[in-house]
Coordinates of C-alpha atoms in Angstrom, one line a residue:
Chain U
M516 CA -5.0 -18.5 25.6
L517 CA -2.1 -18.6 23.2
K518 CA 0.3 -15.8 23.8
P519 CA 2.3 -15.1 20.6
A520 CA 6.0 -14.7 21.5
K521 CA 7.2 -11.2 21.8
R522 CA 8.8 -10.7 18.5
R523 CA 10.8 -8.2 16.6
E524 CA 9.5 -7.2 13.2
G525 CA 12.8 -5.7 12.0
F526 CA 16.2 -7.3 11.9
H527 CA 18.4 -8.2 14.7
P528 CA 21.4 -5.8 14.9
L529 CA 23.7 -8.7 14.0
V530 CA 22.0 -9.1 10.7
Y531 CA 22.8 -5.4 10.0
L532 CA 26.4 -6.2 10.8
L533 CA 26.4 -9.0 8.3
F534 CA 24.8 -6.8 5.6
S535 CA 27.4 -4.1 6.2
A536 CA 30.2 -6.7 6.0
V537 CA 28.9 -8.1 2.7
T538 CA 28.5 -4.6 1.2
L539 CA 31.9 -3.6 2.3
V540 CA 33.5 -6.7 0.8
V541 CA 31.8 -6.1 -2.5
F542 CA 32.7 -2.4 -2.3
V543 CA 36.4 -3.2 -1.8
F544 CA 36.4 -5.7 -4.6
C545 CA 34.8 -3.3 -7.0
V546 CA 37.3 -0.6 -6.2
A547 CA 40.2 -2.9 -6.5
V548 CA 39.1 -4.5 -9.8
G549 CA 39.0 -2.6 -13.1
S550 CA 40.4 -2.3 -16.6
V551 CA 43.6 -0.8 -15.2
S552 CA 45.1 -3.0 -12.5
V553 CA 46.6 -1.1 -9.7
P554 CA 49.2 -2.8 -7.4
L555 CA 48.0 -3.1 -3.8
S556 CA 50.9 -1.0 -2.6
E557 CA 49.8 2.0 -4.6
L558 CA 46.1 1.8 -3.6
R559 CA 46.2 4.9 -1.5
T560 CA 48.2 7.1 -3.8
S561 CA 46.9 6.0 -7.2
M562 CA 44.8 8.7 -8.9
I563 CA 42.8 6.0 -10.7
I564 CA 41.6 4.7 -7.4
T565 CA 41.1 7.8 -5.3
G566 CA 40.1 10.1 -8.1
V567 CA 38.1 7.9 -10.4
R568 CA 37.1 4.5 -9.1
L569 CA 36.4 5.3 -5.5
P570 CA 33.8 8.1 -6.1
R571 CA 32.3 6.1 -8.9
V572 CA 31.8 2.9 -6.8
I573 CA 30.4 5.0 -3.9
C574 CA 28.0 6.6 -6.3
C575 CA 26.9 3.2 -7.6
A576 CA 26.3 2.0 -4.0
L577 CA 24.3 5.1 -3.1
A578 CA 22.3 5.2 -6.3
G579 CA 21.6 1.5 -6.1
A580 CA 20.4 1.9 -2.5
S581 CA 18.2 4.9 -3.4
L582 CA 16.6 3.4 -6.5
S583 CA 15.9 0.1 -4.6
V584 CA 14.3 1.8 -1.6
C585 CA 12.1 3.8 -4.0
G586 CA 11.1 0.6 -5.8
C587 CA 10.3 -1.0 -2.5
A588 CA 8.2 2.0 -1.4
M589 CA 6.3 2.2 -4.7
Q590 CA 5.7 -1.6 -4.8
G591 CA 4.2 -1.4 -1.4
L592 CA 2.2 1.7 -1.8
L593 CA 0.6 0.5 -5.0
K594 CA 0.4 -3.1 -3.9
N595 CA 2.1 -3.8 -7.3
P596 CA 5.2 -6.0 -7.6
L597 CA 6.0 -4.5 -11.0
A598 CA 6.1 -0.9 -9.9
D599 CA 9.5 0.9 -10.3
A600 CA 10.8 4.2 -11.4
S601 CA 11.4 2.8 -14.8
T602 CA 8.2 0.8 -15.4
L603 CA 6.1 3.7 -14.2
G604 CA 7.8 6.2 -16.4
V605 CA 9.1 8.3 -13.5
S606 CA 12.8 7.9 -14.6
A607 CA 11.9 9.0 -18.1
G608 CA 10.1 12.0 -16.6
A609 CA 13.1 12.9 -14.5
G610 CA 15.4 12.5 -17.5
L611 CA 13.2 14.9 -19.4
G612 CA 13.5 17.4 -16.6
A613 CA 17.3 17.1 -16.7
V614 CA 17.4 17.5 -20.4
T615 CA 15.0 20.5 -20.3
A616 CA 17.3 22.2 -17.7
I617 CA 20.3 21.8 -20.0
A618 CA 18.4 22.7 -23.2
F619 CA 17.3 26.0 -21.7
G620 CA 20.5 26.5 -19.8
I621 CA 18.7 26.6 -16.4
T622 CA 21.2 26.7 -13.5
L623 CA 21.0 27.9 -9.9
P624 CA 23.7 30.4 -9.0
G625 CA 26.5 28.9 -6.9
L626 CA 25.4 25.3 -7.4
P627 CA 26.8 24.0 -10.6
F628 CA 24.5 21.0 -11.2
A629 CA 21.6 22.1 -9.1
G630 CA 19.6 23.1 -12.2
T631 CA 19.4 19.5 -13.6
T632 CA 18.9 18.0 -10.1
V633 CA 16.0 20.2 -9.2
F634 CA 14.4 19.9 -12.6
A635 CA 14.8 16.2 -12.6
S636 CA 13.1 15.9 -9.2
L637 CA 10.4 18.3 -10.1
F638 CA 9.6 16.4 -13.3
A639 CA 9.7 13.1 -11.5
F640 CA 7.1 14.4 -9.0
V641 CA 4.9 15.8 -11.8
S642 CA 5.2 12.5 -13.7
L643 CA 4.3 10.4 -10.7
L644 CA 1.3 12.7 -10.0
A645 CA 0.2 12.5 -13.6
I646 CA 0.6 8.7 -13.9
L647 CA -1.3 8.0 -10.6
T648 CA -4.1 10.5 -11.3
L649 CA -4.6 8.9 -14.7
A650 CA -4.5 5.4 -13.2
Y651 CA -7.0 6.3 -10.4
S652 CA -9.4 7.8 -12.9
I653 CA -9.3 4.8 -15.1
D654 CA -9.4 2.1 -12.5
R655 CA -10.0 3.0 -8.8
T656 CA -8.7 -0.4 -7.6
L657 CA -5.3 0.4 -9.3
A658 CA -4.9 -2.9 -11.0
T659 CA -1.4 -4.0 -11.7
N660 CA -1.7 -3.9 -15.4
T661 CA -3.4 -0.6 -15.7
I662 CA -0.5 1.2 -14.0
I663 CA 2.1 -0.5 -16.0
L664 CA 0.3 0.2 -19.2
I665 CA 0.0 3.9 -18.3
G666 CA 3.7 3.9 -17.4
V667 CA 4.8 2.4 -20.7
I668 CA 2.7 4.9 -22.7
F669 CA 3.9 7.8 -20.5
S670 CA 7.6 6.7 -21.0
M671 CA 7.1 6.7 -24.8
F672 CA 5.5 10.1 -24.7
V673 CA 8.3 11.5 -22.6
S674 CA 11.0 9.9 -24.8
A675 CA 9.4 11.6 -27.8
L676 CA 9.6 14.9 -26.1
M677 CA 13.2 14.3 -25.2
S678 CA 14.0 13.4 -28.8
I679 CA 12.5 16.7 -29.9
L680 CA 14.6 18.6 -27.4
I681 CA 17.8 16.7 -28.4
T682 CA 17.1 17.3 -32.1
F683 CA 17.1 21.1 -31.6
A684 CA 19.9 21.1 -29.1
G685 CA 22.8 21.6 -31.5
E686 CA 26.1 21.1 -29.8
K687 CA 24.4 20.3 -26.4
A688 CA 23.0 17.1 -27.9
N689 CA 25.9 14.9 -27.0
H690 CA 25.7 16.0 -23.4
M691 CA 21.9 15.3 -23.3
I692 CA 22.0 11.8 -24.8
F693 CA 23.7 10.8 -21.6
W694 CA 20.3 10.9 -19.8
T695 CA 18.7 8.4 -22.1
M696 CA 21.3 5.7 -21.3
G697 CA 22.4 5.9 -17.7
S698 CA 26.0 5.8 -16.6
L699 CA 27.9 6.6 -13.5
S700 CA 31.3 6.9 -15.1
G701 CA 32.9 10.3 -14.3
S702 CA 31.1 10.5 -10.9
S703 CA 32.7 13.1 -8.6
Y704 CA 32.8 13.5 -4.8
N705 CA 30.2 16.3 -5.2
N706 CA 27.9 13.6 -6.6
V707 CA 28.7 11.4 -3.6
L708 CA 27.8 14.1 -1.2
L709 CA 24.5 14.9 -3.0
L710 CA 23.5 11.3 -3.2
A711 CA 24.4 10.6 0.4
G712 CA 22.5 13.6 1.7
T713 CA 19.4 12.8 -0.3
L714 CA 19.5 9.1 0.7
L715 CA 19.9 10.0 4.4
V716 CA 16.9 12.4 4.4
F717 CA 14.4 10.9 2.0
G718 CA 15.6 7.2 2.3
G719 CA 15.1 7.8 6.0
V720 CA 11.5 9.2 5.4
L721 CA 10.6 6.1 3.4
T722 CA 12.1 3.7 5.9
A723 CA 10.2 5.4 8.7
L724 CA 7.0 4.7 6.8
S725 CA 7.6 0.9 6.8
R726 CA 4.5 0.2 8.9
E727 CA 2.3 2.3 6.7
L728 CA 3.7 0.7 3.6
N729 CA 2.9 -2.7 5.1
A730 CA -0.7 -1.5 5.5
F731 CA -0.8 -0.3 1.9
A732 CA 0.7 -3.5 0.6
I733 CA -2.1 -5.4 2.2
G734 CA -4.7 -3.0 0.8
E735 CA -5.3 0.7 0.6
E736 CA -8.9 0.4 1.9
N737 CA -7.8 -1.7 4.8
A738 CA -5.0 0.8 5.5
R739 CA -7.6 3.6 5.8
H740 CA -9.8 1.5 8.0
I741 CA -7.1 0.7 10.5
G742 CA -6.3 4.4 10.8
V743 CA -3.5 5.1 8.3
N744 CA -3.6 8.7 7.1
V745 CA -3.8 7.5 3.5
K746 CA -3.5 10.9 1.8
R747 CA -0.5 12.0 3.9
V748 CA 1.4 8.8 3.4
K749 CA 0.9 8.8 -0.3
L750 CA 2.1 12.4 -0.6
L751 CA 5.1 11.7 1.6
V752 CA 6.1 8.7 -0.5
L753 CA 5.5 10.6 -3.7
I754 CA 7.7 13.5 -2.6
A755 CA 10.5 11.3 -1.2
T756 CA 10.7 8.9 -4.2
S757 CA 10.6 11.9 -6.6
V758 CA 13.5 13.6 -5.0
L759 CA 15.5 10.3 -4.7
I760 CA 14.8 9.4 -8.3
G761 CA 15.4 12.9 -9.5
V762 CA 18.8 13.1 -7.9
C763 CA 19.8 9.6 -9.1
V764 CA 18.7 10.5 -12.7
S765 CA 20.5 13.8 -12.7
I766 CA 23.7 12.1 -11.7
G767 CA 23.5 8.7 -13.4
G768 CA 20.8 9.0 -16.0
T769 CA 18.0 6.5 -16.3
I770 CA 19.3 3.4 -14.6
A771 CA 16.4 1.1 -15.3
F772 CA 15.0 -1.8 -13.4
V773 CA 17.3 -1.7 -10.2
G774 CA 14.2 -0.6 -8.2
L775 CA 12.3 -3.5 -9.6
V776 CA 14.8 -6.3 -9.3
T777 CA 16.3 -5.6 -5.9
P778 CA 13.1 -5.6 -3.8
H779 CA 11.9 -8.7 -5.7
M780 CA 15.0 -10.6 -4.9
V781 CA 15.2 -9.3 -1.3
R782 CA 11.5 -10.2 -0.8
M783 CA 12.3 -13.8 -1.5
L784 CA 14.7 -13.7 1.5
T785 CA 13.0 -11.5 3.9
G786 CA 9.3 -11.8 3.1
P787 CA 7.1 -8.8 2.3
N788 CA 7.3 -7.0 5.7
H789 CA 8.8 -3.5 4.9
K790 CA 10.5 -3.3 8.3
R791 CA 12.9 -5.9 6.9
L792 CA 12.4 -5.3 3.2
M793 CA 13.3 -1.6 3.2
P794 CA 16.7 -1.9 5.0
A795 CA 17.6 -5.1 3.2
S796 CA 16.8 -3.4 -0.1
L797 CA 19.1 -0.5 0.8
F798 CA 22.0 -2.9 1.1
G799 CA 20.9 -5.2 -1.7
G800 CA 20.5 -2.3 -4.1
A801 CA 24.0 -1.0 -3.3
V802 CA 25.6 -4.4 -3.9
L803 CA 23.6 -5.0 -7.1
L804 CA 24.5 -1.7 -8.7
M805 CA 28.1 -1.9 -7.7
L806 CA 28.3 -5.3 -9.3
C807 CA 26.4 -4.2 -12.4
D808 CA 28.9 -1.3 -12.7
L809 CA 31.8 -3.7 -12.4
V810 CA 30.4 -5.8 -15.2
S811 CA 29.8 -2.7 -17.4
R812 CA 33.4 -1.6 -17.1
T813 CA 35.2 -5.0 -17.2
M814 CA 33.2 -7.2 -19.5
F815 CA 34.3 -5.7 -22.8
S816 CA 37.4 -3.9 -21.3
P817 CA 38.8 -1.5 -22.3
R818 CA 35.5 -0.6 -23.9
E819 CA 32.7 0.3 -21.4
L820 CA 29.0 -0.4 -21.5
P821 CA 26.6 2.1 -20.0
I822 CA 25.5 0.7 -16.7
G823 CA 21.8 1.2 -17.7
V824 CA 22.4 -1.4 -20.4
V825 CA 23.5 -4.0 -17.9
T826 CA 20.6 -3.3 -15.5
S827 CA 18.1 -3.4 -18.3
L828 CA 19.3 -6.7 -19.5
V829 CA 19.0 -8.3 -16.1
G830 CA 15.8 -6.4 -15.3
A831 CA 13.9 -7.1 -18.4
V832 CA 14.3 -10.9 -18.0
L833 CA 13.2 -10.7 -14.4
F834 CA 10.3 -8.5 -15.2
V835 CA 8.9 -11.1 -17.5
R836 CA 9.5 -13.7 -14.9
I837 CA 7.6 -11.8 -12.2
F838 CA 4.8 -10.9 -14.6
Y839 CA 4.4 -14.5 -15.6
A840 CA 4.4 -15.7 -12.0
S841 CA 1.8 -13.1 -11.0
R842 CA -0.5 -14.0 -13.9
R843 CA -0.2 -17.6 -13.1
A844 CA -1.0 -17.0 -9.5
K845 CA -4.4 -15.5 -10.6
Chain G
M828 CA -30.0 4.3 25.7
T829 CA -27.0 6.3 24.8
A830 CA -26.4 7.4 21.2
L831 CA -23.1 6.2 19.9
L832 CA -23.3 7.4 16.4
D833 CA -25.4 10.2 14.9
V834 CA -25.5 10.2 11.2
K835 CA -27.1 13.4 9.9
N836 CA -28.3 14.2 6.5
I837 CA -25.7 12.4 4.5
T838 CA -25.8 13.1 0.8
V839 CA -23.3 11.8 -1.7
R840 CA -23.2 13.0 -5.3
Y841 CA -21.0 11.8 -8.1
G842 CA -21.3 14.2 -11.0
S843 CA -25.0 14.4 -11.8
L844 CA -25.7 11.2 -10.0
T845 CA -27.1 11.2 -6.4
L846 CA -25.8 8.0 -4.7
L847 CA -27.2 8.9 -1.3
D848 CA -29.9 11.4 -0.6
D849 CA -30.2 12.9 2.9
V850 CA -29.8 9.7 4.9
S851 CA -30.0 10.1 8.7
F852 CA -30.1 7.6 11.6
T853 CA -28.9 7.2 15.2
L854 CA -27.0 4.2 16.4
N855 CA -27.3 3.3 20.1
E856 CA -25.1 1.3 22.3
G857 CA -25.8 -2.4 22.0
E858 CA -27.6 -1.9 18.7
W859 CA -27.0 -4.1 15.6
L860 CA -28.2 -2.2 12.6
M861 CA -28.8 -4.0 9.4
V862 CA -28.5 -1.9 6.2
C863 CA -30.6 -3.6 3.5
G864 CA -31.6 -2.8 0.0
P865 CA -31.1 -3.9 -3.6
N866 CA -27.9 -3.5 -5.6
G867 CA -27.1 0.2 -6.1
A868 CA -29.2 1.3 -3.1
G869 CA -26.2 3.1 -1.7
K870 CA -25.4 0.7 1.2
S871 CA -21.6 0.6 0.6
T872 CA -21.6 4.3 -0.2
L873 CA -23.1 4.9 3.2
V874 CA -20.3 2.9 4.9
G875 CA -17.8 4.9 2.9
A876 CA -19.3 8.2 4.0
I877 CA -19.5 7.2 7.7
T878 CA -15.8 6.2 7.6
Q879 CA -14.9 9.4 5.9
G880 CA -13.6 7.6 2.8
V881 CA -16.2 9.0 0.4
P882 CA -16.7 12.8 0.0
H883 CA -20.2 13.8 1.2
S884 CA -22.3 16.5 2.7
G885 CA -23.9 16.0 6.1
E886 CA -22.1 14.8 9.2
T887 CA -21.3 11.8 11.3
L888 CA -21.0 12.4 15.1
Y889 CA -19.3 9.8 17.3
R890 CA -20.5 10.6 20.9
G891 CA -21.0 14.1 19.7
K892 CA -17.6 14.4 17.9
N893 CA -17.8 15.3 14.3
L894 CA -15.7 12.6 12.5
K895 CA -14.8 15.1 9.7
N896 CA -12.5 16.9 12.2
V897 CA -11.0 13.8 13.6
K898 CA -7.7 12.3 12.5
P899 CA -7.9 8.9 10.7
S900 CA -6.0 7.2 13.5
E901 CA -8.5 8.6 16.0
T902 CA -11.5 7.4 13.9
A903 CA -10.0 4.0 13.7
K904 CA -10.2 3.8 17.5
Y905 CA -13.9 4.3 17.3
I906 CA -14.9 2.5 14.1
G907 CA -13.5 -0.7 12.6
V908 CA -14.5 -2.0 9.2
L909 CA -14.6 -5.5 7.9
Q910 CA -14.7 -5.3 4.1
Q911 CA -16.4 -7.4 1.6
S912 CA -13.3 -9.0 0.3
N913 CA -9.6 -8.3 0.4
S914 CA -7.5 -9.3 -2.6
V915 CA -4.1 -10.3 -1.6
G916 CA -0.9 -9.1 -3.2
Y917 CA 2.0 -10.1 -1.0
A918 CA 2.8 -13.1 1.2
F919 CA 2.3 -11.4 4.6
S920 CA 1.8 -13.8 7.4
V921 CA -1.6 -14.1 9.2
E922 CA 0.0 -12.7 12.3
E923 CA 1.5 -9.7 10.5
V924 CA -2.0 -8.8 9.1
I925 CA -3.7 -9.1 12.5
R926 CA -1.0 -7.1 14.3
L927 CA -1.6 -4.2 11.9
G928 CA -5.0 -3.9 13.6
R929 CA -3.1 -2.2 16.5
Y930 CA -1.8 0.5 14.1
A931 CA -4.0 3.3 15.4
H932 CA -3.2 2.6 19.0
S933 CA 0.6 2.5 18.7
R934 CA 1.9 4.9 16.2
G935 CA 5.0 7.0 15.7
F936 CA 8.6 6.2 16.6
F937 CA 7.8 3.7 19.3
A938 CA 5.3 1.9 17.2
G939 CA 4.3 -1.5 18.5
R940 CA 5.6 -0.9 21.9
G941 CA 2.2 -0.5 23.5
Q942 CA 2.2 3.0 24.8
S943 CA -1.6 3.2 24.6
G944 CA -2.4 1.8 27.9
E945 CA -4.2 -1.3 26.5
D946 CA -1.8 -4.1 26.1
D947 CA -1.2 -4.7 22.5
E948 CA 0.0 -8.3 23.0
T949 CA -3.1 -9.2 25.1
L950 CA -5.5 -7.8 22.6
V951 CA -3.8 -9.4 19.6
S952 CA -3.7 -12.8 21.2
A953 CA -7.3 -12.5 22.4
A954 CA -8.4 -11.6 18.8
I955 CA -6.5 -14.6 17.4
A956 CA -8.0 -17.0 19.9
K957 CA -11.5 -15.6 19.3
V958 CA -11.5 -16.5 15.6
G959 CA -9.4 -19.7 16.2
L960 CA -6.5 -18.8 13.9
E961 CA -3.7 -20.1 16.2
P962 CA -2.6 -22.9 13.8
F963 CA -2.3 -20.4 10.9
L964 CA -0.3 -17.6 12.5
K965 CA 2.9 -18.1 10.5
Q966 CA 1.1 -19.1 7.3
S967 CA 1.1 -16.7 4.3
I968 CA -2.2 -15.0 3.6
M969 CA -1.8 -16.0 -0.1
T970 CA -2.3 -19.7 0.8
L971 CA -5.6 -19.1 2.8
S972 CA -9.1 -20.0 1.7
G973 CA -11.6 -17.2 1.4
G974 CA -13.1 -18.1 4.7
E975 CA -9.7 -18.2 6.5
L976 CA -8.7 -14.9 4.9
Q977 CA -12.0 -13.3 6.1
R978 CA -11.3 -14.6 9.6
T979 CA -7.8 -13.1 9.5
F980 CA -9.3 -9.6 8.8
L981 CA -12.0 -10.2 11.4
A982 CA -9.2 -10.9 14.0
Q983 CA -7.5 -7.7 12.7
V984 CA -10.6 -5.6 13.4
F985 CA -11.0 -7.3 16.8
A986 CA -7.4 -6.4 17.7
Q987 CA -8.2 -2.8 16.6
N988 CA -10.7 -2.9 19.4
P989 CA -13.2 -0.3 18.1
Q990 CA -16.5 0.6 19.7
I991 CA -18.4 0.3 16.4
L992 CA -17.9 -2.5 14.0
I993 CA -19.0 -1.9 10.4
L994 CA -19.4 -5.0 8.2
D995 CA -19.7 -4.3 4.5
E996 CA -21.2 -7.6 3.2
P997 CA -18.2 -9.6 4.7
T998 CA -19.8 -13.0 4.2
N999 CA -21.1 -12.6 0.7
H1000 CA -18.8 -15.0 -1.0
L1001 CA -18.5 -17.4 2.0
D1002 CA -20.3 -20.7 2.5
L1003 CA -23.2 -21.1 4.9
V1004 CA -21.1 -22.4 7.8
Y1005 CA -18.7 -19.5 7.6
Q1006 CA -21.6 -17.0 7.4
Q1007 CA -23.1 -18.5 10.5
R1008 CA -19.8 -18.6 12.4
T1009 CA -18.9 -15.0 11.5
F1010 CA -22.3 -13.7 12.6
E1011 CA -22.1 -15.6 15.9
L1012 CA -18.6 -14.3 16.5
I1013 CA -19.8 -10.8 15.9
R1014 CA -22.8 -11.2 18.2
G1015 CA -20.4 -12.5 20.8
W1016 CA -18.2 -9.4 20.3
L1017 CA -21.2 -7.0 20.6
T1018 CA -22.5 -8.5 23.8
E1019 CA -19.1 -9.1 25.5
A1020 CA -18.6 -5.5 26.5
P1021 CA -20.9 -2.5 27.0
G1022 CA -20.9 0.5 24.7
R1023 CA -20.5 -1.4 21.5
A1024 CA -22.6 -1.4 18.3
V1025 CA -22.6 -3.0 14.9
I1026 CA -23.7 -1.8 11.5
S1027 CA -23.8 -4.4 8.8
V1028 CA -24.6 -4.2 5.2
V1029 CA -26.4 -7.4 4.2
H1030 CA -28.1 -8.8 1.1
D1031 CA -29.4 -11.8 2.9
L1032 CA -32.7 -10.7 4.5
N1033 CA -32.8 -13.8 6.6
L1034 CA -29.5 -12.8 8.3
A1035 CA -30.9 -9.3 8.8
K1036 CA -33.9 -10.6 10.6
A1037 CA -32.1 -13.2 12.6
Y1038 CA -29.3 -11.0 14.0
G1039 CA -30.4 -7.3 13.6
T1040 CA -31.9 -5.3 16.4
S1041 CA -32.8 -2.6 13.9
A1042 CA -32.9 -2.3 10.2
L1043 CA -32.4 0.5 7.6
L1044 CA -33.9 -0.2 4.2
L1045 CA -32.4 1.9 1.4
N1046 CA -33.5 2.2 -2.2
R1047 CA -31.8 4.4 -4.8
G1048 CA -30.0 6.3 -2.2
K1049 CA -33.1 7.1 -0.1
T1050 CA -34.3 5.8 3.2
V1051 CA -37.4 3.7 2.7
A1052 CA -37.8 2.4 6.3
H1053 CA -35.9 2.5 9.5
G1054 CA -36.8 0.9 12.8
N1055 CA -37.0 -2.6 14.3
P1056 CA -36.4 -5.3 11.7
A1057 CA -40.0 -6.6 11.7
A1058 CA -41.3 -3.1 10.9
A1059 CA -38.6 -1.9 8.6
L1060 CA -38.5 -5.1 6.6
S1061 CA -42.2 -5.5 6.4
A1062 CA -43.9 -7.2 3.5
A1063 CA -45.1 -3.9 2.1
S1064 CA -41.8 -2.0 2.2
L1065 CA -39.9 -4.9 0.7
Q1066 CA -42.5 -5.1 -2.0
T1067 CA -41.9 -1.5 -3.0
V1068 CA -38.1 -1.8 -2.9
Y1069 CA -37.6 -5.1 -4.6
E1070 CA -40.7 -4.9 -6.8
M1071 CA -41.5 -8.5 -6.0
D1072 CA -43.4 -10.3 -3.3
V1073 CA -40.4 -11.1 -1.1
Y1074 CA -42.5 -12.7 1.7
K1075 CA -44.1 -15.1 -0.7
W1076 CA -40.7 -15.9 -2.2
M1077 CA -39.1 -16.6 1.2
H1078 CA -41.9 -18.9 2.2
T1079 CA -41.7 -20.7 -1.1
M1080 CA -38.0 -21.2 -0.5
L1081 CA -38.5 -22.4 3.0
S1082 CA -41.2 -24.9 2.0
Q1083 CA -38.5 -26.7 -0.1
W1084 CA -37.2 -28.0 3.2
E1085 CA -40.4 -29.5 4.4
D1086 CA -40.5 -33.3 4.2

């Protein structure tokens, strides 16, 4: 009888070391390069570095990691390589939440930006629930195209609502338009703390569900038959992704397509097993968004593009590519 | 004989539609129950209800334990299912799919480290050997033929090591050789250890008669006949269910092979 070699599904610790090293190099590079050049000797004292660029680049890394791990989880859960916060309309939903909180002046006492964050997460959760309920009632097998179609329509609907709010917002309008574009300029250390905390908790929850996500990615029915608590896993993934997306959107606006592109690129290297895909996406997303941010602030320097524009440009092209490939495969 | 599974008064309604109407039966150790009937008879719905995937009234007892009150991971230790077909979305390897069969036995933080008493590795490699998939282990499931894919999931359910195996028309789209091989493998599994049983949903009445030790004939959600295959699939009951002379048809078909 053939005995399969005892094997590790996850990465060897050395691979993690390599990932960390690459991420660190990109991180240092992104902090060092910018529209204002800072001499190396002044790195530690320069206000531009410590007060502006450092928190911004950290936020990019954290938001990129969060969005990517969400994309991974959703693509696995729904067995759909096109699923992402932006394609499903969850980002738009979260944006509406943030805008609503501002329009009605909702804040939590003591926590300056908690109103938008909580509302963005709440709206993200309700959006996901609405989209999935609709998708399941239309097509129990959750075909790839059904979900994406519903996501597109949902995004349009939500954008319309957002426009209505902005129209009647008066002087708050400028502040609100931010959520339709996505940018991480002006990120603070408070943002860093919030992103890091959320990623630690909810990114951890999603990564711990790797095995269940593998089962879902092979098929939901099959997952149920091998003993996965299908309902509980779904609920956990929905909650975790909603909070992560909600926090990212409340800090950086709708940064589209990162959650779509990263897992797709990473999957080509690691294969579909979430034990490798999830951690690799964390690092990959961080690197990707830091680089996109670098492009957004240096390409037309001193003018700055919103980071969402850069990610959308890259993402839209890739979306077409994946869609084309998946149709051809059928 | 010991009762392994007690299915009691299962009724499934979907809106005003009754998909299953008060279906009951007992499955004993060593039994291979064939669930037959025309399209829409409720065969797959019955499988869904037994595995607690379809909302229903009535109950299913495994050795006296009501499966409604049992965790999914516990149910998976008793009942394994081989589905009709599995569409494939990502390029998982054959081995990864088979290994997931051990999910229910090794969960939690130390997943995959065999804390269940049974040796994960032994069961997985035994399952792989049983279906003859050794040369395919590293291959992506997206490159497999329908038959190879079905064998992969058969190995998964063997690795899962349940007491009851439910087959929901698993060989429907497979060619004759694969059908025969699959059924032989399952017969081997059934007889290899005591305390096991099989329920299969089949369209092919020949297979039902050849392999079944009992049969349940359903029509429009109701039990028409239940008992040994010869009695349950009698000319008269098949006539009422299929509204044609099945026996005559079968004999006509078979006569095509006479020289």
